[in-house]
XYZ file of C-alpha atoms in Angstrom:
649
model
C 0.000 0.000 0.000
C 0.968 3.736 -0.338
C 1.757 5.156 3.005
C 2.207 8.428 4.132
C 0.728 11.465 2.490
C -1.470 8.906 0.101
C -5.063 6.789 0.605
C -7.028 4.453 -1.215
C -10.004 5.459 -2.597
C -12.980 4.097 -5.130
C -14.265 5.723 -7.641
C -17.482 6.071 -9.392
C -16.851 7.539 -12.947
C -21.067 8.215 -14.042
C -22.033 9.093 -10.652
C -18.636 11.580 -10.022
C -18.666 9.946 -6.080
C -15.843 9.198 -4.047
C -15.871 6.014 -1.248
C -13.425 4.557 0.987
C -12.173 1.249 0.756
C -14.953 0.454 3.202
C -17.624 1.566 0.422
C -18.395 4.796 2.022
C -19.012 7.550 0.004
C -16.808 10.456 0.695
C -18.048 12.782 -1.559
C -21.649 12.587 -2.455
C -23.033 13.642 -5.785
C -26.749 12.586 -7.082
C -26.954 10.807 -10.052
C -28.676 7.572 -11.719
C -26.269 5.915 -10.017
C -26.560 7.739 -6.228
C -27.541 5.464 -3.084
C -31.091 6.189 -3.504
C -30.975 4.558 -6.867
C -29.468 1.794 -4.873
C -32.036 1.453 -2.572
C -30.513 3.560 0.113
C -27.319 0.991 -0.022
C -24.588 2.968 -1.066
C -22.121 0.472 -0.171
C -23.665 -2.423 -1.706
C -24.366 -0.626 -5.218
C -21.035 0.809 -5.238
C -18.838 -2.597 -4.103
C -20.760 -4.083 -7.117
C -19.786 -2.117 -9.653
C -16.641 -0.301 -8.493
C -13.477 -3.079 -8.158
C -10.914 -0.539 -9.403
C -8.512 1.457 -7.049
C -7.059 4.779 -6.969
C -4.388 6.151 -5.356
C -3.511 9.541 -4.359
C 0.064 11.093 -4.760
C 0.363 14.136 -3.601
C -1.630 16.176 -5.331
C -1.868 13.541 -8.033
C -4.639 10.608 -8.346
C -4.066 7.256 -10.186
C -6.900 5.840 -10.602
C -7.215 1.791 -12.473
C -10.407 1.258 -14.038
C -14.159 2.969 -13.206
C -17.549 3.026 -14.932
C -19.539 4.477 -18.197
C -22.679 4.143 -17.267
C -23.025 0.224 -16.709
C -19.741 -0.758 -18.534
C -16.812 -1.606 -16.187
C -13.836 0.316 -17.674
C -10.811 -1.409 -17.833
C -9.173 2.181 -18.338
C -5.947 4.409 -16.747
C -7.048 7.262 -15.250
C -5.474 10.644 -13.881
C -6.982 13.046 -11.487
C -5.465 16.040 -9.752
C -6.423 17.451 -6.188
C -5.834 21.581 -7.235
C -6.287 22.421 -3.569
C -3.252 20.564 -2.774
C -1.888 22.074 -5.247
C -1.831 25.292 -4.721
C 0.216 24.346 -0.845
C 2.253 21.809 -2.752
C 5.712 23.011 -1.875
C 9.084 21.565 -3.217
C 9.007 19.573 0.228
C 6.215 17.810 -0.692
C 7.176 17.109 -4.648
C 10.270 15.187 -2.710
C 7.636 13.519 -0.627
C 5.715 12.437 -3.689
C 8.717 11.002 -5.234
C 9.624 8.860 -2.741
C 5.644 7.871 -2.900
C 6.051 6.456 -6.271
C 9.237 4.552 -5.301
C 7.037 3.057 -3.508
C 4.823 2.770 -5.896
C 7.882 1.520 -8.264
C 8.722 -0.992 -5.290
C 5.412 -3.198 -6.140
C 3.177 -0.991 -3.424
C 0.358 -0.071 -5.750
C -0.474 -3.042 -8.443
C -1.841 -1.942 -12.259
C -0.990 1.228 -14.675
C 1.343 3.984 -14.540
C -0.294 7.078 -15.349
C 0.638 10.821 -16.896
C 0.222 13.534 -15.279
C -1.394 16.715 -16.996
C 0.327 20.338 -16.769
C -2.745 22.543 -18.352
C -5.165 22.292 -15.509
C -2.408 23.679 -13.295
C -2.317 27.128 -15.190
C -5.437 28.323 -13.939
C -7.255 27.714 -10.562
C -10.578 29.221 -9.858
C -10.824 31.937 -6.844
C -13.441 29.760 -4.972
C -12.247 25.804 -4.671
C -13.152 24.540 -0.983
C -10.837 22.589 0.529
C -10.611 18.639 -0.140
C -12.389 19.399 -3.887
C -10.894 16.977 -6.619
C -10.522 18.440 -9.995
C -9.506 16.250 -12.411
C -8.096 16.801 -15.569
C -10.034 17.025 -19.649
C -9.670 13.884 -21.676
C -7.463 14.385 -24.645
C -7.135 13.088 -27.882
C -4.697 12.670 -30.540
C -2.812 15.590 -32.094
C -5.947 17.607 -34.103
C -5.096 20.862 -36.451
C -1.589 21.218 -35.033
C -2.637 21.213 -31.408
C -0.623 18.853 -28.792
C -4.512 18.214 -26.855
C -7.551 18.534 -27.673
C -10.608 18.101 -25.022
C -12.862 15.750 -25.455
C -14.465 15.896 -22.105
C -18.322 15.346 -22.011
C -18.461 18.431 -19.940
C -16.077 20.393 -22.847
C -18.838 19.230 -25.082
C -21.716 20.368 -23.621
C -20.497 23.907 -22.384
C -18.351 24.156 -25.652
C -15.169 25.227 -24.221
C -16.293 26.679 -21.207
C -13.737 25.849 -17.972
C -16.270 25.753 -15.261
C -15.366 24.751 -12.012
C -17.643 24.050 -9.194
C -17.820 21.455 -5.781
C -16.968 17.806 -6.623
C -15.570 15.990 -9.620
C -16.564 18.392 -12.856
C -13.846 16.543 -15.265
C -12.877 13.297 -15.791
C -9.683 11.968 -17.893
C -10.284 9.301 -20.161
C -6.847 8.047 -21.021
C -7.181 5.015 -23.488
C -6.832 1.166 -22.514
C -3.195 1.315 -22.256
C -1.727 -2.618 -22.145
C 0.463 -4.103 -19.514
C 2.967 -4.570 -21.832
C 3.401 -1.085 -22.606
C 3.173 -0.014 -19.093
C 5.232 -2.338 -18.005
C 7.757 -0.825 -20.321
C 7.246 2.602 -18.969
C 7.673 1.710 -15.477
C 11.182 -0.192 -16.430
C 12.446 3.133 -17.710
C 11.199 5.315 -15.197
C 12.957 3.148 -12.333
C 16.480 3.210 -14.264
C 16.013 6.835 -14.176
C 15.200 6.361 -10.601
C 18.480 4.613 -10.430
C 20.178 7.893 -11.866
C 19.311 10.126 -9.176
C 15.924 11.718 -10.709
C 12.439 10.546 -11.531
C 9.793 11.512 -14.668
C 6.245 11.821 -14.479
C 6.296 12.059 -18.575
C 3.479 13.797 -20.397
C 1.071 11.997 -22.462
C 3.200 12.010 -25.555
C 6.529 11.822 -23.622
C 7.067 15.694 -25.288
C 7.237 18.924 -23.634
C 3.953 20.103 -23.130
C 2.380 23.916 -24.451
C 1.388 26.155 -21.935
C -0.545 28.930 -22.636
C 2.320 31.337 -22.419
C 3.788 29.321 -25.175
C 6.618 27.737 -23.201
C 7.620 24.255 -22.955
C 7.508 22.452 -19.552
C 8.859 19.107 -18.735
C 7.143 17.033 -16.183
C 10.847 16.296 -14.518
C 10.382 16.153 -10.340
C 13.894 15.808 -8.956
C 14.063 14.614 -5.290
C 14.859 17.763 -2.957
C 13.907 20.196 -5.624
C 11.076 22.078 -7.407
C 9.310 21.247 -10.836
C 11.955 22.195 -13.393
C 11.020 24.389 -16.266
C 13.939 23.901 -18.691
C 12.331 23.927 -22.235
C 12.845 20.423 -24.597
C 12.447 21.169 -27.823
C 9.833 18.331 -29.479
C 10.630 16.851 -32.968
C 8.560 14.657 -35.587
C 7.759 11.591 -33.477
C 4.819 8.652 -33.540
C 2.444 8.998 -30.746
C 2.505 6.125 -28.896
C -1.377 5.462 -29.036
C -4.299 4.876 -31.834
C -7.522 6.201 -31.629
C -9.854 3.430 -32.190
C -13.742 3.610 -32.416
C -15.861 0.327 -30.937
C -16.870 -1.769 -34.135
C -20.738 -2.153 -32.117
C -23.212 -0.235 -33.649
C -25.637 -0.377 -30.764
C -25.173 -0.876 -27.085
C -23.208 0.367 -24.091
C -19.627 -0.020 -26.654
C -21.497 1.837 -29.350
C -19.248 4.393 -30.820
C -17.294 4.445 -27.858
C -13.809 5.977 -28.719
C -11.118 4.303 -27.001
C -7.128 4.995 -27.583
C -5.146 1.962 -27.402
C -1.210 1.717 -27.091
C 0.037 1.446 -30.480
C 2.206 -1.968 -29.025
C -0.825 -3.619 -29.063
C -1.814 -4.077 -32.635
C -0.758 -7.249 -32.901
C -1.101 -7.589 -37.122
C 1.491 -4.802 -37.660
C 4.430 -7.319 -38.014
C 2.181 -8.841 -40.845
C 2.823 -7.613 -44.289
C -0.306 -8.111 -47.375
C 1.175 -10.453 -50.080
C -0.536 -12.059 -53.112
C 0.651 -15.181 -52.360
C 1.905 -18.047 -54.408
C 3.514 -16.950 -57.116
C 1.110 -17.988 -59.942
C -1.213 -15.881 -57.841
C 1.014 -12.749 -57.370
C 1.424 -12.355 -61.193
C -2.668 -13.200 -61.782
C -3.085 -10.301 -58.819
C -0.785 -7.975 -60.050
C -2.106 -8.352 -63.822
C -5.740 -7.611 -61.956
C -4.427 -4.504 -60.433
C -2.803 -2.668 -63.089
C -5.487 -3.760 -65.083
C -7.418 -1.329 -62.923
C -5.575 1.023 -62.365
C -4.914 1.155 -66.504
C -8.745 1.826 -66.846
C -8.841 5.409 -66.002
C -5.315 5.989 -68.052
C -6.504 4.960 -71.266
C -8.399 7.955 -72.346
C -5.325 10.144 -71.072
C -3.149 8.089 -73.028
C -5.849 8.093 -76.632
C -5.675 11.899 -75.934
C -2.213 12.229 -75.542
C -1.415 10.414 -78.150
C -4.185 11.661 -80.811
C -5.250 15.076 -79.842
C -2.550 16.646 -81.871
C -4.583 19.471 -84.211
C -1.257 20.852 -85.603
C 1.045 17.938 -85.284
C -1.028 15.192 -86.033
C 0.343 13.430 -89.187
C -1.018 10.152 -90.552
C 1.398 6.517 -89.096
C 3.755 5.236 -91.169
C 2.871 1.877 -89.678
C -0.356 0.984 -89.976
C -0.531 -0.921 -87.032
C -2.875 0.783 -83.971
C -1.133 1.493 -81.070
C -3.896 0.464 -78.588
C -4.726 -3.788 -78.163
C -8.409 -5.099 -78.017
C -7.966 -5.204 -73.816
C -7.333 -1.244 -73.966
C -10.392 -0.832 -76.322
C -12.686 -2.803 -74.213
C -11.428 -0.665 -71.083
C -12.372 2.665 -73.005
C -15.863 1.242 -74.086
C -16.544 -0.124 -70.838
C -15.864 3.538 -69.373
C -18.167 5.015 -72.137
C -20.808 2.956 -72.002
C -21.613 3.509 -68.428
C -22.141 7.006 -69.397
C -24.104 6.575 -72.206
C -26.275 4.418 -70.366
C -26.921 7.026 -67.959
C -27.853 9.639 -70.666
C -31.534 9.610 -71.850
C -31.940 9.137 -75.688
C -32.391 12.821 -76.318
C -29.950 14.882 -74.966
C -30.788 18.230 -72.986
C -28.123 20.439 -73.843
C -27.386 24.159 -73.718
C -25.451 26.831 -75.882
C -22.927 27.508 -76.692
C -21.935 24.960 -78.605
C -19.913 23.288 -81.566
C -22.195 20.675 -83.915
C -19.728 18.593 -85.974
C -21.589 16.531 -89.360
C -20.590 13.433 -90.859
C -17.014 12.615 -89.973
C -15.935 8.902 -91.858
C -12.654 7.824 -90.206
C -11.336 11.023 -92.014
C -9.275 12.095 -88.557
C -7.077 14.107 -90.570
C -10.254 16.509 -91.232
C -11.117 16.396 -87.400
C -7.543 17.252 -85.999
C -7.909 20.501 -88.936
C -11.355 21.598 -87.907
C -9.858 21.801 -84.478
C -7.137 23.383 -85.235
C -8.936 25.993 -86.931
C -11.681 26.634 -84.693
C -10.388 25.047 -81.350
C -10.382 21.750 -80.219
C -11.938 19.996 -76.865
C -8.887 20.023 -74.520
C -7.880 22.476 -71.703
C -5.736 24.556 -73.829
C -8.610 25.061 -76.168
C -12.355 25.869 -75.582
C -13.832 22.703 -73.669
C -13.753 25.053 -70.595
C -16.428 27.224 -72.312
C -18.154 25.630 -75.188
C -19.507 22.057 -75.145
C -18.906 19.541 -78.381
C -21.389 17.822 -80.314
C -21.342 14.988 -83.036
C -24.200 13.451 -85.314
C -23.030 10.475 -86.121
C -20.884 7.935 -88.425
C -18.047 8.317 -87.542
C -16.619 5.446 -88.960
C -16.502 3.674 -92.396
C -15.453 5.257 -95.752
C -12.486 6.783 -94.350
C -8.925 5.483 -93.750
C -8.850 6.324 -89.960
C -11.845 5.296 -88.359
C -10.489 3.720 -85.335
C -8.480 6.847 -84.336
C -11.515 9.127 -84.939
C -14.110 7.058 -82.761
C -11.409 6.180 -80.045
C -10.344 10.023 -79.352
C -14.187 10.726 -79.393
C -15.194 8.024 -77.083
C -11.926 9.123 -74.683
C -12.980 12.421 -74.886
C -16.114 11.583 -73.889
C -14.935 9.818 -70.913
C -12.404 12.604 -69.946
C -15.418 15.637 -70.459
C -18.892 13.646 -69.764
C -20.607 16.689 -69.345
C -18.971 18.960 -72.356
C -18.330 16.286 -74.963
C -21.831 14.819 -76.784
C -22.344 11.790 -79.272
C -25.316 10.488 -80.905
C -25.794 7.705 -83.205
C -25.450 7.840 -86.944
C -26.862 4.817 -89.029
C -22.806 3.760 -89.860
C -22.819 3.109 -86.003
C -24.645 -0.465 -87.079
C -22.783 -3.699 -87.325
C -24.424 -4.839 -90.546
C -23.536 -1.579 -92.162
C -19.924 -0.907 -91.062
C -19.279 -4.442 -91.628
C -19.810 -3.537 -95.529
C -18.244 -0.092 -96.048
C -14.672 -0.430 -94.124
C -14.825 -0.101 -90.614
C -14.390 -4.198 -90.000
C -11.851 -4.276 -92.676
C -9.761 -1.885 -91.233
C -9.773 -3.213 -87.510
C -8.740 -6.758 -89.142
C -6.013 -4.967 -90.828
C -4.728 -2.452 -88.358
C -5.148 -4.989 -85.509
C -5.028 -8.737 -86.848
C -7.830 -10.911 -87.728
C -8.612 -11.935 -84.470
C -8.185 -8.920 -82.183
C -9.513 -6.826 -84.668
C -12.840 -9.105 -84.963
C -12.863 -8.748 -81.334
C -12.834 -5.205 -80.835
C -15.029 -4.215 -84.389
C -17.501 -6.353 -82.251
C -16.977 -4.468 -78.877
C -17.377 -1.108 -80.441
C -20.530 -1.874 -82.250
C -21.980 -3.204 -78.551
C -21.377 0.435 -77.927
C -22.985 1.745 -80.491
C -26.320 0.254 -79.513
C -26.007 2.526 -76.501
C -25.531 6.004 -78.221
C -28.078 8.461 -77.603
C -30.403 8.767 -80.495
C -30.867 12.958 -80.350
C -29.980 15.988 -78.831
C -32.305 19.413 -78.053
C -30.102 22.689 -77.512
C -31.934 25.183 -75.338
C -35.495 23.434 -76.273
C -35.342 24.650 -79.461
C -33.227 23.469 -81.627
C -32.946 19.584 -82.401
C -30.097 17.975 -83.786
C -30.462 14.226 -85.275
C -28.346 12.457 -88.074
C -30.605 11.982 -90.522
C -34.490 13.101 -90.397
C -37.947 12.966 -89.668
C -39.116 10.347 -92.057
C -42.926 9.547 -92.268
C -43.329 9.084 -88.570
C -41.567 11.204 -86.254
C -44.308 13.950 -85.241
C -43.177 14.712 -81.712
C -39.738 14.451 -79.941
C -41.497 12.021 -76.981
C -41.273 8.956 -79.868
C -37.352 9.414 -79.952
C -37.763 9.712 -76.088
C -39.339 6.661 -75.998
C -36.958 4.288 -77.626
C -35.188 1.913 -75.331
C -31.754 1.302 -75.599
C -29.741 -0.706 -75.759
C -31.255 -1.158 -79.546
C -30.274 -2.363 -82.502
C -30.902 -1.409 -85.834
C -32.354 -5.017 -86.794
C -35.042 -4.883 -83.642
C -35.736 -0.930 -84.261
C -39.106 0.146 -85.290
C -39.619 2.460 -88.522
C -38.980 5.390 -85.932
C -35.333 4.699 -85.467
C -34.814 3.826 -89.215
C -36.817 7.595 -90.196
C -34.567 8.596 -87.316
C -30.892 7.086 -89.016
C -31.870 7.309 -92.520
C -34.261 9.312 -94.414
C -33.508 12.708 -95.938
C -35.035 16.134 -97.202
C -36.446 16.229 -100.552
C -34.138 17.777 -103.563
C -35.710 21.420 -102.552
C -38.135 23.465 -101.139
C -39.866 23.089 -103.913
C -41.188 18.962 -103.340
C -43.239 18.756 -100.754
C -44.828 15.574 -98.510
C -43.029 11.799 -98.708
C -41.159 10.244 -101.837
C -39.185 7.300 -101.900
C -35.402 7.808 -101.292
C -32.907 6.455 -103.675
C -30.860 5.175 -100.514
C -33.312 1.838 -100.608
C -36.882 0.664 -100.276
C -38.798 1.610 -97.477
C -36.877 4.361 -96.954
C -38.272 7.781 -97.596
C -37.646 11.746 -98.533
C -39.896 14.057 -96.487
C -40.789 18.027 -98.170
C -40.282 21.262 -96.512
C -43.892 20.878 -95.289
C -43.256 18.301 -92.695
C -40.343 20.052 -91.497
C -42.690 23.040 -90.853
C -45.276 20.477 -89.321
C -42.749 19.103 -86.854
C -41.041 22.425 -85.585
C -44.932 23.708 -84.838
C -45.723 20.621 -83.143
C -42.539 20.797 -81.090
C -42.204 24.258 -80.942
C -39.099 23.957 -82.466
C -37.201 26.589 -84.481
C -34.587 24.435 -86.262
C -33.470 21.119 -87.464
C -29.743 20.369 -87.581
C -29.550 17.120 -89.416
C -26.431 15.151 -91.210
C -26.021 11.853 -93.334
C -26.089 13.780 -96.543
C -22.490 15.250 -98.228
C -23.328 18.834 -99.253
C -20.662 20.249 -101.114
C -20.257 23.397 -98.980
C -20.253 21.539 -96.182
C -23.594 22.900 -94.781
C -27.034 23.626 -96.244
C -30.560 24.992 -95.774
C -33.739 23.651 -96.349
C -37.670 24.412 -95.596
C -36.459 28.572 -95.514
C -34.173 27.931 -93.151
C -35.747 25.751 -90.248
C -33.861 22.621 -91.708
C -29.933 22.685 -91.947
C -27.771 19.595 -93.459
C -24.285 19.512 -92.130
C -21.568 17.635 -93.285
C -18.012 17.837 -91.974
C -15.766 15.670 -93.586
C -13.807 17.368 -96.870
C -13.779 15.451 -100.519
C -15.888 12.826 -99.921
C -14.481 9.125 -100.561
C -11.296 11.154 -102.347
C -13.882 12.445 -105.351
C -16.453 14.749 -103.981
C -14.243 17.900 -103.813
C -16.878 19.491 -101.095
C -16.173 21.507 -97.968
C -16.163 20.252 -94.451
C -18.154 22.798 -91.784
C -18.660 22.854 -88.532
C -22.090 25.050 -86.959
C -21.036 27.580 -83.869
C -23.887 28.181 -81.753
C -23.440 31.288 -79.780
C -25.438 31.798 -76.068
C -27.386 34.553 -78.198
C -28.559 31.277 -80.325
C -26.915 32.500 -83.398
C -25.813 29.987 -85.659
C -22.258 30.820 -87.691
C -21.216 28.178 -90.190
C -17.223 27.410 -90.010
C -15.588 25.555 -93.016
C -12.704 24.203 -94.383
C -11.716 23.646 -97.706
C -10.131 20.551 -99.324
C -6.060 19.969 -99.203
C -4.477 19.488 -102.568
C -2.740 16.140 -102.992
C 0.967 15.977 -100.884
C 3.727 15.739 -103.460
C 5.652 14.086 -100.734
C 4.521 12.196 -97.565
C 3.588 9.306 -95.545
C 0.304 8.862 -97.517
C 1.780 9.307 -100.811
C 4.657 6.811 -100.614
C 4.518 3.564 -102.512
C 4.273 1.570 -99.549
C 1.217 3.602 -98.282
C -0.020 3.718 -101.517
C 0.078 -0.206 -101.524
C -1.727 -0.098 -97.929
C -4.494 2.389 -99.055
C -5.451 0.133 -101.735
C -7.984 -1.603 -99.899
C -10.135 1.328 -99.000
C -9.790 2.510 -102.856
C -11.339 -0.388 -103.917
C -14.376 -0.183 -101.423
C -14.980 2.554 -102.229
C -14.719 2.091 -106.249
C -16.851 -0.678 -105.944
C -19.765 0.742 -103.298
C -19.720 4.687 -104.229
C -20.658 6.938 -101.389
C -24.371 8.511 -101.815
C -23.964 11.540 -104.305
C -23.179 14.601 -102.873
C -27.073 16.486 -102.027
C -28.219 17.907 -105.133
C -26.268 15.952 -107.934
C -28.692 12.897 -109.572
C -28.370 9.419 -108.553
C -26.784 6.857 -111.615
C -29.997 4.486 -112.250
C -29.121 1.131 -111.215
C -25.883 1.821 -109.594
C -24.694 -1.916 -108.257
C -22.615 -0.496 -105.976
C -25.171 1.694 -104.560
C -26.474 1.035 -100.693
C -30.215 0.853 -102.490
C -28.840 -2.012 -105.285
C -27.122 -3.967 -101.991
């Protein structure tokens, strides 16, 4: 036992009450837990739930263990007795030293505890004699600070320092192991040894008083508190806040800080394994983490308006796993878009496109491209369709689209042209040139992923309710915009109704000049509609203008129906014989519409495209499109009974 200047006492930690080793209660306080909750047996009530001891040290108090509510604690608590205190003298600090040696020698059995400089810094004017004020739980460094309280009382009066008759605060240090205690005990007695002995803070640091000083807890036998500063470097606290894994119940949320030599998994290091499994985990993992890289790295590599100059090799520099990453990514977007887009000005409107990338990279050189050294920041980006087919770069022109898609969701818009359709690209290049860019059997692989995709592409956009863009018309059917609406994708082209083929495929009449339905060259079943039904559908819509593509006008843009109907096309010299214009439509915020073209290139005397070898390469597209000629450009006759004509196949 502690002689001397110390006692035993039991504490009640939800009541705040003091007893004696006898189970009298010293210091009486009402509460839930008071002897008249108990029946009038203090004793009794108290003995059952409070088994833990406390000792007093001078004006310190150890106390091993106490209550939270009906949970026995098995916790390390410190009070401090401020009345003694304020009489402690440098006497009595010897007296106290020799009380732990005692303590050291085996006299008091459980924790060591720290001691707590802040709550000596201030005492109130009115503390009666024999009044235990004990010190503000603390927490882990927070925002810089060495403490912060976490006292129920700090919580409830938000800061406020209160002091009044009995116990007002209670420290909550955490659950700190007999291991680590042990430990501090075995240095504190070879210090012992040396002559001095350390009641160390709680993070074995110098502590901040308010002045802004640094005091050491040091007690030297014979000699005051010593205030030589220690100057307190990066360092590991040496416990971890953890919070009780119960949801419900006396442990719920309970915070507890345990000593970090307790963990006992933190020897044990995460490993994949066998071998075999380590290089299927690690495949899986940068698999991943490649997901969300791949549109960087299509961008990177293809978003070059100025620079961009056709390969040499005609080999594509992503596999079919990097293309099925980048259409997995876009297709969880599309499928979160509705089939007609709700989009608002200002904005670019790009026409027909056919793998002709070198015709994208100009039109973005010329009037800004999608990036954040361009316009994206400002002005969103949308395409009507077929992309692919026809020209000799189609997998570099839907790949940038689709990453740039993924990299600007929100800026970057596609909808579906009636190329995006397995059964037609599989005719008029696109397949052919993912065999032969890719090999037969990747490039089967990925022509078929992409096409999945394609069944997911929004069907139409409407800019600022009142404007609709679509690729190629209204057909016989389409009255209102609610019958696009109401097409479910994913959808096919094969299990489409005649909206989405009206939708994908018909086209105005030759001028304003033919008016209702007439059968369209393109095919049977397949119709031309007159400036009359554009009129008809903008009234019933409220619509002021059509922006349609699928049709290669030879300025690159033109009007129909006075105005309310406007074909855009964006690729330049169609299939290598057209000679037409590429544009691009500019919709300002003031809803003005500004046409923006480019012209043709001459032929390069000298350059990748004209060398023998890629003239030798090329070949294959030349003959596609020799034998199936591209629809005439808008205005210029169809050849009657043209075998290579979409309407003859």
């Amino acid at each position: 036992m502690v002689e001397d200047s110390s006692s035993v006492a039991v504490l009640d930690t939800a009541a705040g009450v003091w007893c004696d080793t006898k189970s009298v209660v010293t210091a009486p306080r009402t509460g839930r837990y008071s002897a008249d909750a108990a029946g009038g047996d203090a004793a009794v009530e108290l003995t059952r739930r409070c088994r833990h001891a406390a000792a007093a040290v001078g004006d310190l108090i150890f106390i091993y263990g106490g209550l939270r509510g009906g949970v026995l604690l098995d916790d390390l608590l410190v009070a401090e007795d401020l009345a003694a205190a304020e009489t402690t003298t440098a006497a009595s600090h010897a007296a106290a030293a020799a009380a732990v040696s005692n303590v050291l020698a085996g006299g008091l059995p459980g924790r060591y505890g720290f001691s707590d400089e802040r709550t000596r810094q201030s005492i109130p004017e009115a503390v009666p004699d024999g009044a235990v004020m004990l010190g503000n739980p603390v927490a882990p460094p927070v925002n810089g600070d060495m403490y912060t309280d976490i006292s129920t009382e700090n919580a409830m009066v938000q800061g406020s320092r209160r002091m009044s008759k009995g116990v007002e605060y209670l420290v909550e240090a955490a659950a700190a192991e007999a291991e680590a205690i042990s430990a501090t005990l075995a240095a504190a007695k070879a210090r012992q040894v040396n002559g001095e002995i350390e009641l160390p803070d709680r993070d074995r640091g110098a502590e901040a008083t308010p002045s802004g000083k640094q005091i050491s807890s040091l007690i030297k036998p014979d000699s005051s508190v010593s205030n030589s500063s220690a100057p307190a470097g990066v360092r590991l606290h040496h416990r971890a806040v953890v919070v009780a894994a119960e949801t419900g119940g006396a442990l719920g949320g309970l915070v507890r800080q345990l000593s970090i030599d307790q963990f006992e998994n933190e020897g044990r290091r995460v490993s994949y394994g066998t071998p075999e499994s380590a290089t299927a985990a690690r495949k899986l993992l940068d698999r991943q983490m490649s997901i969300n890289s791949v549109p960087k790295k299509v961008i990177a590599h293809l978003l070059k308006p100025r620079g961009w100059k056709p390969p040499v090799r005609r080999q594509f520099f992503l596999d079919c796993n990097e293309i099925a990453d980048l259409c997995d990514s876009a297709e969880r977007i599309f499928s979160s878009e509705p089939s007609v887009l709700q989009l608002r000005a200002p904005i670019k409107i790009f026409g027909d496109l056919h793998g002709q990338f070198g015709d994208l990279m100009r039109l973005f050189d010329e009037y800004g491209s999608p990036s954040t050294a361009g316009d994206i920041a400002y002005i969103d980006y949308l395409f009507l369709g077929d992309y692919v087919d026809r020209g000799q770069h189609s997998l570099e022109t839907i790949t940038l689209l689709l990453a740039l898609k993924v990299e600007y969701p929100h800026n970057v818009h596609l909808i579906r042209g009636n190329h995006e359709a397995a059964d037609i690209n599989a005719l008029f290049g696109f397949r052919i040139e993912c065999i032969e860019r890719m090999g037969e059997r990747d490039g089967i692989w990925a022509w078929h992923r992409i096409n999945r995709l394609f069944n997911w592409l929004p069907l139409a956009a409407l800019i600022e309710k009142k404007i609709i863009c679509m690729h190629g018309g209204i057909g016989r059917s389409i009255n209102h915009v609610e019958q696009i609406e109401n097409l479910q994708r994913p959808i096919t082209m094969e299990a489409g109704s005649i909206v989405l083929m009206d939708l994908l495929w018909s086209d105005p009449t030759e001028n304003d000049s033919v008016e209702g339905l007439r059968p369209n060259a393109r095919g049977p079943g397949l119709v031309t509609f007159g400036p009359d039904r554009v009129m008809e559908f903008c009234n019933n819509n409220d619509l002021q203008l059509i922006v349609r593509a699928h049709e290669c006008v030879m300025d690159g843009f033109e009007r129909f129906a006075q105005g309310h109907l406007i074909t855009l096309f964006s690729a330049t010299n169609y299939c290598g014989t057209a000679n037409n214009a590429g544009a691009i439509l500019v919709l300002g915020r003031d809803l003005v519409v500004v046409p923006k073209l480019i012209h043709p290139l001459p032929p390069a005397i000298s350059s990748p495209e004209a060398s023998p070898e890629r003239h030798i390469e090329d070949t294959w597209m030349q003959e596609l499109n020799a034998n199936r000629p591209p629809t005439p450009t808008r205005g210029r006759p169809q050849v009657a009974n043209d075998r290579g004509s979409l309407a003859w196949i």
